[in-house]
């Protein structure tokens, strides 16, 4: 990971994460602000996803891991909804592990809340617990911080 302290004029190496078995099978999501912490997701290979988080804006890091089996290069999205709630979409060819995962403690633990093909889907946070998950022409909506979902 690299960081800049002068709005992109110069960059410095800041943090090295665990080795990735195949760079061509690695994906990183956007970095999200977790109210005093930062977090992002790394897809390491076709067998696991790690959600890294830092309580001190990058001085130290920990991660929670989500295992799944899948294949090929996939994309992820994550979003912080407030009140400790983080949503993560996990694409997978394994029907048991794919879908939307939810954390209520800023990414420390995860549970699957919606099983669907999440490949290339993304979140749109409208605030106050309302969020959309959009994948192609399919739209799902949650009005309770991602706890339950309905077609829209």
CSV table of N, CA and C in Angstrom, one decimal:
chain,number,residue,atom,x,y,z
A,1,UNK,N,0.8,-1.2,0.0
A,1,UNK,CA,0.0,0.0,0.0
A,1,UNK,C,0.9,1.2,0.0
A,2,UNK,N,0.5,2.2,-0.8
A,2,UNK,CA,1.2,3.5,-0.8
A,2,UNK,C,0.3,4.6,-0.3
A,3,UNK,N,0.9,5.6,0.2
A,3,UNK,CA,0.1,6.8,0.7
A,3,UNK,C,0.7,8.1,0.3
A,4,UNK,N,-0.1,9.1,0.3
A,4,UNK,CA,0.4,10.4,-0.1
A,4,UNK,C,-0.1,11.4,1.0
A,5,UNK,N,0.7,12.3,1.4
A,5,UNK,CA,0.4,13.3,2.4
A,5,UNK,C,0.3,14.7,1.8
A,6,UNK,N,0.5,14.8,0.5
A,6,UNK,CA,0.5,16.1,-0.2
A,6,UNK,C,-0.4,16.0,-1.4
A,7,UNK,N,-1.6,15.4,-1.3
A,7,UNK,CA,-2.6,15.3,-2.3
A,7,UNK,C,-2.1,14.8,-3.6
A,8,UNK,N,-1.2,13.7,-3.6
A,8,UNK,CA,-0.8,13.0,-4.7
A,8,UNK,C,0.5,13.5,-5.4
A,9,UNK,N,1.1,14.5,-4.9
A,9,UNK,CA,2.3,15.0,-5.5
A,9,UNK,C,3.5,14.0,-5.3
A,10,UNK,N,3.6,13.4,-4.2
A,10,UNK,CA,4.6,12.4,-3.9
A,10,UNK,C,3.9,11.2,-3.2
A,11,UNK,N,4.5,10.0,-3.3
A,11,UNK,CA,3.9,8.8,-2.7
A,11,UNK,C,5.0,8.0,-2.0
A,12,UNK,N,4.7,7.4,-1.0
A,12,UNK,CA,5.6,6.5,-0.2
A,12,UNK,C,5.0,5.2,0.1
A,13,UNK,N,5.9,4.2,0.1
A,13,UNK,CA,5.5,2.8,0.4
A,13,UNK,C,5.1,2.8,1.9
A,14,UNK,N,3.9,2.3,2.2
A,14,UNK,CA,3.4,2.5,3.5
A,14,UNK,C,3.1,1.2,4.3
A,15,UNK,N,2.7,0.2,3.6
A,15,UNK,CA,2.3,-1.1,4.2
A,15,UNK,C,2.4,-2.2,3.2
A,16,UNK,N,3.0,-3.3,3.6
A,16,UNK,CA,3.0,-4.5,2.7
A,16,UNK,C,2.1,-5.6,3.3
A,17,UNK,N,1.2,-6.2,2.6
A,17,UNK,CA,0.3,-7.2,3.1
A,17,UNK,C,0.8,-8.5,2.7
A,18,UNK,N,0.1,-9.6,3.2
A,18,UNK,CA,0.5,-11.0,3.0
A,18,UNK,C,0.7,-11.2,1.5
A,19,UNK,N,1.7,-12.1,1.2
A,19,UNK,CA,2.0,-12.5,-0.2
A,19,UNK,C,0.7,-13.1,-0.9
A,20,UNK,N,0.6,-12.7,-2.1
A,20,UNK,CA,-0.5,-13.2,-2.9
A,20,UNK,C,0.0,-14.3,-3.8
A,21,UNK,N,-0.7,-15.5,-3.8
A,21,UNK,CA,-0.2,-16.6,-4.6
A,21,UNK,C,-0.2,-16.3,-6.1
A,22,UNK,N,-1.1,-15.6,-6.6
A,22,UNK,CA,-1.2,-15.2,-8.0
A,22,UNK,C,-1.6,-13.8,-8.1
A,23,UNK,N,-0.8,-12.9,-8.6
A,23,UNK,CA,-1.1,-11.5,-8.7
A,23,UNK,C,-2.3,-11.3,-9.7
A,24,UNK,N,-2.4,-12.2,-10.7
A,24,UNK,CA,-3.4,-12.1,-11.7
A,24,UNK,C,-4.8,-12.4,-11.1
A,25,UNK,N,-4.8,-13.0,-9.9
A,25,UNK,CA,-6.1,-13.3,-9.2
A,25,UNK,C,-6.3,-12.5,-8.0
A,26,UNK,N,-5.8,-11.2,-8.0
A,26,UNK,CA,-5.9,-10.4,-6.9
A,26,UNK,C,-6.8,-9.1,-7.2
A,27,UNK,N,-7.7,-8.8,-6.3
A,27,UNK,CA,-8.5,-7.6,-6.5
A,27,UNK,C,-8.5,-6.8,-5.2
A,28,UNK,N,-8.6,-5.5,-5.2
A,28,UNK,CA,-8.7,-4.7,-4.0
A,28,UNK,C,-9.9,-3.8,-4.2
A,29,UNK,N,-10.7,-3.7,-3.1
A,29,UNK,CA,-11.8,-2.7,-3.2
A,29,UNK,C,-11.4,-1.3,-2.8
A,30,UNK,N,-12.3,-0.4,-2.9
A,30,UNK,CA,-12.0,0.9,-2.5
A,30,UNK,C,-11.8,0.9,-1.0
A,31,UNK,N,-11.1,1.9,-0.5
A,31,UNK,CA,-10.9,2.1,0.9
A,31,UNK,C,-12.1,2.9,1.5
A,32,UNK,N,-12.6,2.4,2.6
A,32,UNK,CA,-13.8,3.1,3.2
A,32,UNK,C,-13.5,3.6,4.6
A,33,UNK,N,-14.1,4.7,4.9
A,33,UNK,CA,-14.0,5.3,6.2
A,33,UNK,C,-15.0,4.6,7.2
A,34,UNK,N,-14.5,4.1,8.3
A,34,UNK,CA,-15.3,3.4,9.2
A,34,UNK,C,-15.5,4.2,10.5
A,35,UNK,N,-15.6,5.5,10.4
A,35,UNK,CA,-15.8,6.3,11.6
A,35,UNK,C,-14.6,6.2,12.6
A,36,UNK,N,-13.5,6.6,12.2
A,36,UNK,CA,-12.3,6.5,13.0
A,36,UNK,C,-11.4,5.4,12.7
A,37,UNK,N,-11.8,4.5,11.8
A,37,UNK,CA,-11.0,3.4,11.3
A,37,UNK,C,-11.1,3.5,9.7
A,38,UNK,N,-10.2,2.7,9.1
A,38,UNK,CA,-10.3,2.5,7.6
A,38,UNK,C,-10.4,1.1,7.3
A,39,UNK,N,-11.0,0.7,6.2
A,39,UNK,CA,-11.1,-0.7,5.9
A,39,UNK,C,-11.1,-0.9,4.4
A,40,UNK,N,-10.7,-2.0,3.9
A,40,UNK,CA,-10.8,-2.4,2.5
A,40,UNK,C,-10.7,-3.9,2.4
A,41,UNK,N,-11.0,-4.4,1.2
A,41,UNK,CA,-11.1,-5.8,1.0
A,41,UNK,C,-10.1,-6.2,0.0
A,42,UNK,N,-9.4,-7.4,0.2
A,42,UNK,CA,-8.5,-7.9,-0.7
A,42,UNK,C,-8.9,-9.4,-1.1
A,43,UNK,N,-9.1,-9.6,-2.4
A,43,UNK,CA,-9.4,-11.0,-2.8
A,43,UNK,C,-8.0,-11.6,-3.1
A,44,UNK,N,-7.6,-12.6,-2.3
A,44,UNK,CA,-6.2,-13.1,-2.4
A,44,UNK,C,-6.0,-14.1,-3.5
A,45,UNK,N,-6.9,-15.0,-3.6
A,45,UNK,CA,-6.9,-16.0,-4.7
A,45,UNK,C,-8.3,-16.6,-4.8
A,46,UNK,N,-8.5,-17.7,-5.4
A,46,UNK,CA,-9.8,-18.2,-5.6
A,46,UNK,C,-10.4,-18.8,-4.4
A,47,UNK,N,-9.7,-18.7,-3.2
A,47,UNK,CA,-10.2,-19.4,-2.0
A,47,UNK,C,-10.5,-18.5,-0.9
A,48,UNK,N,-10.1,-17.3,-0.9
A,48,UNK,CA,-10.4,-16.5,0.3
A,48,UNK,C,-10.4,-15.0,0.0
A,49,UNK,N,-11.2,-14.3,0.9
A,49,UNK,CA,-11.3,-12.9,0.9
A,49,UNK,C,-10.9,-12.4,2.3
A,50,UNK,N,-10.1,-11.3,2.3
A,50,UNK,CA,-9.8,-10.7,3.6
A,50,UNK,C,-10.2,-9.3,3.7
A,51,UNK,N,-10.9,-8.9,4.8
A,51,UNK,CA,-11.3,-7.6,5.0
A,51,UNK,C,-10.3,-7.0,6.0
A,52,UNK,N,-9.4,-6.1,5.5
A,52,UNK,CA,-8.4,-5.5,6.4
A,52,UNK,C,-9.0,-4.2,7.0
A,53,UNK,N,-8.7,-4.0,8.2
A,53,UNK,CA,-9.1,-2.7,8.9
A,53,UNK,C,-8.1,-2.2,9.8
A,54,UNK,N,-8.1,-0.9,10.0
A,54,UNK,CA,-7.1,-0.3,10.8
A,54,UNK,C,-7.8,0.7,11.8
A,55,UNK,N,-7.6,0.5,13.1
A,55,UNK,CA,-8.3,1.4,14.0
A,55,UNK,C,-7.6,2.8,14.2
A,56,UNK,N,-6.4,2.9,13.6
A,56,UNK,CA,-5.6,4.1,13.7
A,56,UNK,C,-5.1,4.7,12.4
A,57,UNK,N,-6.0,4.6,11.4
A,57,UNK,CA,-5.8,5.1,10.0
A,57,UNK,C,-4.5,4.7,9.4
A,58,UNK,N,-4.2,3.4,9.6
A,58,UNK,CA,-3.1,2.8,8.9
A,58,UNK,C,-1.8,2.5,9.7
A,59,UNK,N,-1.7,2.9,10.9
A,59,UNK,CA,-0.5,2.6,11.7
A,59,UNK,C,-0.5,1.1,12.0
A,60,UNK,N,-1.6,0.4,12.3
A,60,UNK,CA,-1.6,-1.0,12.6
A,60,UNK,C,-2.9,-1.6,11.8
A,61,UNK,N,-2.8,-2.9,11.5
A,61,UNK,CA,-3.8,-3.5,10.7
A,61,UNK,C,-4.2,-4.9,11.3
A,62,UNK,N,-5.4,-5.3,11.1
A,62,UNK,CA,-5.9,-6.6,11.4
A,62,UNK,C,-6.9,-7.0,10.3
A,63,UNK,N,-7.2,-8.3,10.2
A,63,UNK,CA,-8.1,-8.7,9.1
A,63,UNK,C,-9.1,-9.8,9.6
A,64,UNK,N,-10.2,-9.8,9.0
A,64,UNK,CA,-11.1,-10.9,9.2
A,64,UNK,C,-11.2,-11.6,7.8
A,65,UNK,N,-11.3,-12.9,7.8
A,65,UNK,CA,-11.3,-13.7,6.6
A,65,UNK,C,-12.6,-14.3,6.3
A,66,UNK,N,-12.9,-14.3,5.0
A,66,UNK,CA,-14.1,-15.0,4.5
A,66,UNK,C,-13.6,-16.0,3.5
A,67,UNK,N,-13.8,-17.3,3.7
A,67,UNK,CA,-13.4,-18.3,2.8
A,67,UNK,C,-14.5,-18.6,1.8
A,68,UNK,N,-14.2,-18.9,0.6
A,68,UNK,CA,-15.1,-19.4,-0.4
A,68,UNK,C,-14.3,-20.1,-1.5
A,69,UNK,N,-15.0,-20.8,-2.3
A,69,UNK,CA,-14.3,-21.4,-3.5
A,69,UNK,C,-15.0,-20.8,-4.7
A,70,UNK,N,-14.2,-20.4,-5.6
A,70,UNK,CA,-14.7,-19.7,-6.8
A,70,UNK,C,-13.6,-19.8,-7.8
A,71,UNK,N,-13.7,-19.1,-8.9
A,71,UNK,CA,-12.6,-19.2,-9.9
A,71,UNK,C,-12.6,-17.9,-10.7
A,72,UNK,N,-11.4,-17.6,-11.3
A,72,UNK,CA,-11.3,-16.5,-12.2
A,72,UNK,C,-11.2,-15.2,-11.4
A,73,UNK,N,-11.0,-14.1,-12.1
A,73,UNK,CA,-10.8,-12.8,-11.5
A,73,UNK,C,-12.2,-12.2,-11.4
A,74,UNK,N,-12.5,-11.8,-10.2
A,74,UNK,CA,-13.8,-11.2,-9.9
A,74,UNK,C,-13.7,-9.8,-9.3
A,75,UNK,N,-14.8,-9.1,-9.2
A,75,UNK,CA,-14.7,-7.8,-8.6
A,75,UNK,C,-15.6,-7.7,-7.4
A,76,UNK,N,-15.2,-6.9,-6.5
A,76,UNK,CA,-15.9,-6.7,-5.2
A,76,UNK,C,-16.3,-5.3,-5.0
A,77,UNK,N,-17.3,-5.1,-4.1
A,77,UNK,CA,-17.6,-3.7,-3.7
A,77,UNK,C,-17.8,-3.8,-2.2
A,78,UNK,N,-17.6,-2.8,-1.5
A,78,UNK,CA,-17.9,-2.7,-0.1
A,78,UNK,C,-18.4,-1.3,0.2
A,79,UNK,N,-19.2,-1.2,1.3
A,79,UNK,CA,-19.8,0.1,1.6
A,79,UNK,C,-20.0,0.1,3.1
A,80,UNK,N,-19.7,1.2,3.7
A,80,UNK,CA,-20.0,1.4,5.2
A,80,UNK,C,-21.3,2.2,5.3
A,81,UNK,N,-22.2,1.7,6.1
A,81,UNK,CA,-23.5,2.3,6.2
A,81,UNK,C,-23.7,3.1,7.5
A,82,UNK,N,-22.7,3.1,8.3
A,82,UNK,CA,-22.8,3.7,9.7
A,82,UNK,C,-23.3,2.7,10.7
A,83,UNK,N,-23.2,3.1,11.9
A,83,UNK,CA,-23.6,2.2,13.1
A,83,UNK,C,-22.8,0.9,13.1
A,84,UNK,N,-21.6,0.9,12.6
A,84,UNK,CA,-20.8,-0.3,12.6
A,84,UNK,C,-21.1,-1.3,11.4
A,85,UNK,N,-22.0,-1.0,10.5
A,85,UNK,CA,-22.5,-1.9,9.5
A,85,UNK,C,-21.7,-1.7,8.2
A,86,UNK,N,-21.0,-2.8,7.8
A,86,UNK,CA,-20.3,-2.9,6.5
A,86,UNK,C,-20.9,-4.0,5.7
A,87,UNK,N,-21.1,-3.7,4.4
A,87,UNK,CA,-21.6,-4.7,3.4
A,87,UNK,C,-20.5,-5.0,2.4
A,88,UNK,N,-20.4,-6.2,2.0
A,88,UNK,CA,-19.4,-6.7,1.1
A,88,UNK,C,-20.1,-7.7,0.1
A,89,UNK,N,-19.9,-7.5,-1.2
A,89,UNK,CA,-20.4,-8.5,-2.1
A,89,UNK,C,-19.3,-9.5,-2.5
A,90,UNK,N,-19.6,-10.8,-2.4
A,90,UNK,CA,-18.7,-11.8,-2.7
A,90,UNK,C,-19.1,-12.7,-3.9
A,91,UNK,N,-18.5,-12.4,-5.0
A,91,UNK,CA,-18.8,-13.3,-6.2
A,91,UNK,C,-18.2,-14.7,-6.0
A,92,UNK,N,-18.8,-15.7,-6.4
A,92,UNK,CA,-18.2,-17.1,-6.3
A,92,UNK,C,-19.0,-18.0,-7.2
A,93,UNK,N,-18.3,-19.0,-7.7
A,93,UNK,CA,-18.9,-20.0,-8.5
A,93,UNK,C,-19.5,-21.1,-7.6
A,94,UNK,N,-19.2,-21.0,-6.3
A,94,UNK,CA,-19.8,-21.9,-5.3
A,94,UNK,C,-21.1,-21.3,-4.8
A,95,UNK,N,-22.2,-21.9,-5.1
A,95,UNK,CA,-23.5,-21.3,-4.8
A,95,UNK,C,-23.7,-21.1,-3.3
A,96,UNK,N,-23.0,-21.8,-2.4
A,96,UNK,CA,-23.2,-21.7,-1.0
A,96,UNK,C,-22.5,-20.4,-0.4
A,97,UNK,N,-21.5,-19.9,-1.1
A,97,UNK,CA,-20.7,-18.8,-0.5
A,97,UNK,C,-20.9,-17.5,-1.2
A,98,UNK,N,-21.5,-17.4,-2.3
A,98,UNK,CA,-21.7,-16.2,-3.1
A,98,UNK,C,-22.7,-15.3,-2.4
A,99,UNK,N,-22.7,-14.0,-2.7
A,99,UNK,CA,-23.7,-13.1,-2.3
A,99,UNK,C,-23.3,-11.9,-1.5
A,100,UNK,N,-24.1,-11.4,-0.7
A,100,UNK,CA,-23.8,-10.2,0.1
A,100,UNK,C,-23.6,-10.6,1.6
A,101,UNK,N,-22.5,-10.1,2.1
A,101,UNK,CA,-22.1,-10.4,3.5
A,101,UNK,C,-22.3,-9.1,4.3
A,102,UNK,N,-22.6,-9.2,5.6
A,102,UNK,CA,-22.8,-8.1,6.4
A,102,UNK,C,-22.0,-8.2,7.7
A,103,UNK,N,-21.5,-7.1,8.1
A,103,UNK,CA,-20.8,-7.0,9.4
A,103,UNK,C,-21.5,-5.9,10.2
A,104,UNK,N,-21.7,-6.2,11.5
A,104,UNK,CA,-22.3,-5.2,12.4
A,104,UNK,C,-21.3,-4.6,13.3
A,105,UNK,N,-20.0,-5.0,13.1
A,105,UNK,CA,-18.9,-4.5,14.0
A,105,UNK,C,-17.7,-4.1,13.2
A,106,UNK,N,-18.0,-3.3,12.2
A,106,UNK,CA,-16.9,-2.7,11.3
A,106,UNK,C,-16.0,-3.7,10.7
A,107,UNK,N,-16.5,-4.8,10.4
A,107,UNK,CA,-15.7,-5.8,9.6
A,107,UNK,C,-15.0,-6.9,10.4
A,108,UNK,N,-15.2,-6.9,11.7
A,108,UNK,CA,-14.6,-8.0,12.5
A,108,UNK,C,-15.2,-9.3,12.3
A,109,UNK,N,-16.5,-9.4,12.1
A,109,UNK,CA,-17.2,-10.7,11.8
A,109,UNK,C,-18.2,-10.5,10.7
A,110,UNK,N,-18.5,-11.6,10.0
A,110,UNK,CA,-19.3,-11.5,8.8
A,110,UNK,C,-20.4,-12.6,8.8
A,111,UNK,N,-21.5,-12.3,8.2
A,111,UNK,CA,-22.6,-13.3,8.0
A,111,UNK,C,-23.2,-13.0,6.6
A,112,UNK,N,-23.6,-14.1,6.0
A,112,UNK,CA,-24.2,-13.9,4.6
A,112,UNK,C,-25.6,-13.5,4.8
A,113,UNK,N,-26.1,-12.5,4.2
A,113,UNK,CA,-27.5,-12.0,4.3
A,113,UNK,C,-28.3,-12.2,3.0
A,114,UNK,N,-27.6,-12.4,1.9
A,114,UNK,CA,-28.3,-12.6,0.7
A,114,UNK,C,-27.4,-13.5,-0.2
A,115,UNK,N,-28.0,-14.6,-0.7
A,115,UNK,CA,-27.3,-15.5,-1.6
A,115,UNK,C,-27.8,-15.2,-3.0
A,116,UNK,N,-26.8,-14.7,-3.8
A,116,UNK,CA,-27.1,-14.4,-5.2
A,116,UNK,C,-25.8,-14.3,-6.0
A,117,UNK,N,-25.9,-14.3,-7.3
A,117,UNK,CA,-24.7,-14.0,-8.1
A,117,UNK,C,-24.3,-12.6,-8.0
A,118,UNK,N,-23.2,-12.3,-7.3
A,118,UNK,CA,-22.8,-10.9,-7.0
A,118,UNK,C,-21.7,-10.4,-7.9
A,119,UNK,N,-21.3,-11.2,-8.9
A,119,UNK,CA,-20.3,-10.8,-9.8
A,119,UNK,C,-20.6,-9.4,-10.5
A,120,UNK,N,-19.7,-8.5,-10.4
A,120,UNK,CA,-19.7,-7.2,-11.0
A,120,UNK,C,-20.9,-6.3,-10.4
A,121,UNK,N,-21.4,-6.7,-9.3
A,121,UNK,CA,-22.4,-5.8,-8.6
A,121,UNK,C,-21.8,-4.7,-7.8
A,122,UNK,N,-22.6,-3.7,-7.5
A,122,UNK,CA,-22.1,-2.6,-6.6
A,122,UNK,C,-23.2,-2.1,-5.8
A,123,UNK,N,-22.8,-1.4,-4.7
A,123,UNK,CA,-23.7,-0.8,-3.7
A,123,UNK,C,-23.9,0.7,-4.0
A,124,UNK,N,-25.1,1.1,-3.7
A,124,UNK,CA,-25.4,2.6,-3.7
A,124,UNK,C,-26.0,2.9,-2.4
A,125,UNK,N,-25.3,3.6,-1.5
A,125,UNK,CA,-25.8,3.9,-0.2
A,125,UNK,C,-26.6,5.3,-0.2
A,126,UNK,N,-27.8,5.2,0.2
A,126,UNK,CA,-28.7,6.4,0.2
A,126,UNK,C,-28.7,7.1,1.6
A,127,UNK,N,-28.2,6.4,2.6
A,127,UNK,CA,-28.2,6.9,3.9
A,127,UNK,C,-29.4,6.5,4.7
A,128,UNK,N,-29.3,6.6,6.0
A,128,UNK,CA,-30.4,6.3,6.9
A,128,UNK,C,-30.7,4.8,6.8
A,129,UNK,N,-29.8,3.9,6.5
A,129,UNK,CA,-30.0,2.5,6.5
A,129,UNK,C,-30.5,2.0,5.1
A,130,UNK,N,-30.7,2.9,4.2
A,130,UNK,CA,-31.2,2.4,2.9
A,130,UNK,C,-30.1,2.3,1.9
A,131,UNK,N,-30.0,1.1,1.3
A,131,UNK,CA,-28.9,0.8,0.3
A,131,UNK,C,-29.4,0.0,-0.8
A,132,UNK,N,-28.9,0.2,-2.0
A,132,UNK,CA,-29.2,-0.6,-3.2
A,132,UNK,C,-28.1,-1.5,-3.5
A,133,UNK,N,-28.3,-2.7,-4.0
A,133,UNK,CA,-27.3,-3.5,-4.7
A,133,UNK,C,-27.7,-3.7,-6.1
A,134,UNK,N,-26.8,-3.2,-7.0
A,134,UNK,CA,-27.2,-3.2,-8.4
A,134,UNK,C,-26.2,-4.1,-9.2
A,135,UNK,N,-26.8,-5.0,-10.0
A,135,UNK,CA,-26.0,-5.9,-10.8
A,135,UNK,C,-26.7,-6.0,-12.2
A,136,UNK,N,-26.2,-5.4,-13.2
A,136,UNK,CA,-26.9,-5.3,-14.5
A,136,UNK,C,-28.2,-4.7,-14.4
A,137,UNK,N,-29.3,-5.4,-14.8
A,137,UNK,CA,-30.6,-4.8,-14.7
A,137,UNK,C,-31.3,-5.3,-13.4
A,138,UNK,N,-30.6,-6.0,-12.5
A,138,UNK,CA,-31.2,-6.5,-11.3
A,138,UNK,C,-30.9,-5.5,-10.2
A,139,UNK,N,-31.9,-5.1,-9.4
A,139,UNK,CA,-31.7,-4.2,-8.3
A,139,UNK,C,-32.4,-4.7,-7.1
A,140,UNK,N,-31.6,-4.8,-6.0
A,140,UNK,CA,-32.1,-5.2,-4.7
A,140,UNK,C,-32.0,-4.0,-3.7
A,141,UNK,N,-33.0,-3.9,-2.8
A,141,UNK,CA,-33.0,-2.8,-1.9
A,141,UNK,C,-33.1,-3.3,-0.4
A,142,UNK,N,-32.4,-2.6,0.4
A,142,UNK,CA,-32.5,-2.8,1.9
A,142,UNK,C,-32.8,-1.5,2.6
A,143,UNK,N,-33.7,-1.5,3.5
A,143,UNK,CA,-34.0,-0.3,4.2
A,143,UNK,C,-33.7,-0.4,5.7
A,144,UNK,N,-33.0,-1.5,6.1
A,144,UNK,CA,-32.7,-1.8,7.5
A,144,UNK,C,-31.2,-2.2,7.6
A,145,UNK,N,-30.3,-1.3,7.0
A,145,UNK,CA,-28.9,-1.5,7.1
A,145,UNK,C,-28.4,-2.8,6.6
A,146,UNK,N,-29.1,-3.4,5.5
A,146,UNK,CA,-28.6,-4.6,4.9
A,146,UNK,C,-29.0,-5.9,5.6
A,147,UNK,N,-29.9,-5.8,6.6
A,147,UNK,CA,-30.3,-7.0,7.3
A,147,UNK,C,-31.3,-7.8,6.4
A,148,UNK,N,-32.1,-7.2,5.7
A,148,UNK,CA,-33.0,-7.9,4.8
A,148,UNK,C,-33.1,-7.2,3.4
A,149,UNK,N,-33.4,-7.9,2.4
A,149,UNK,CA,-33.4,-7.4,1.0
A,149,UNK,C,-34.7,-7.7,0.2
A,150,UNK,N,-35.0,-6.9,-0.7
A,150,UNK,CA,-36.2,-7.2,-1.6
A,150,UNK,C,-35.8,-6.7,-3.0
A,151,UNK,N,-36.5,-7.3,-4.0
A,151,UNK,CA,-36.3,-6.9,-5.4
A,151,UNK,C,-36.9,-5.5,-5.5
A,152,UNK,N,-36.3,-4.7,-6.4
A,152,UNK,CA,-36.8,-3.4,-6.6
A,152,UNK,C,-37.1,-3.2,-8.0
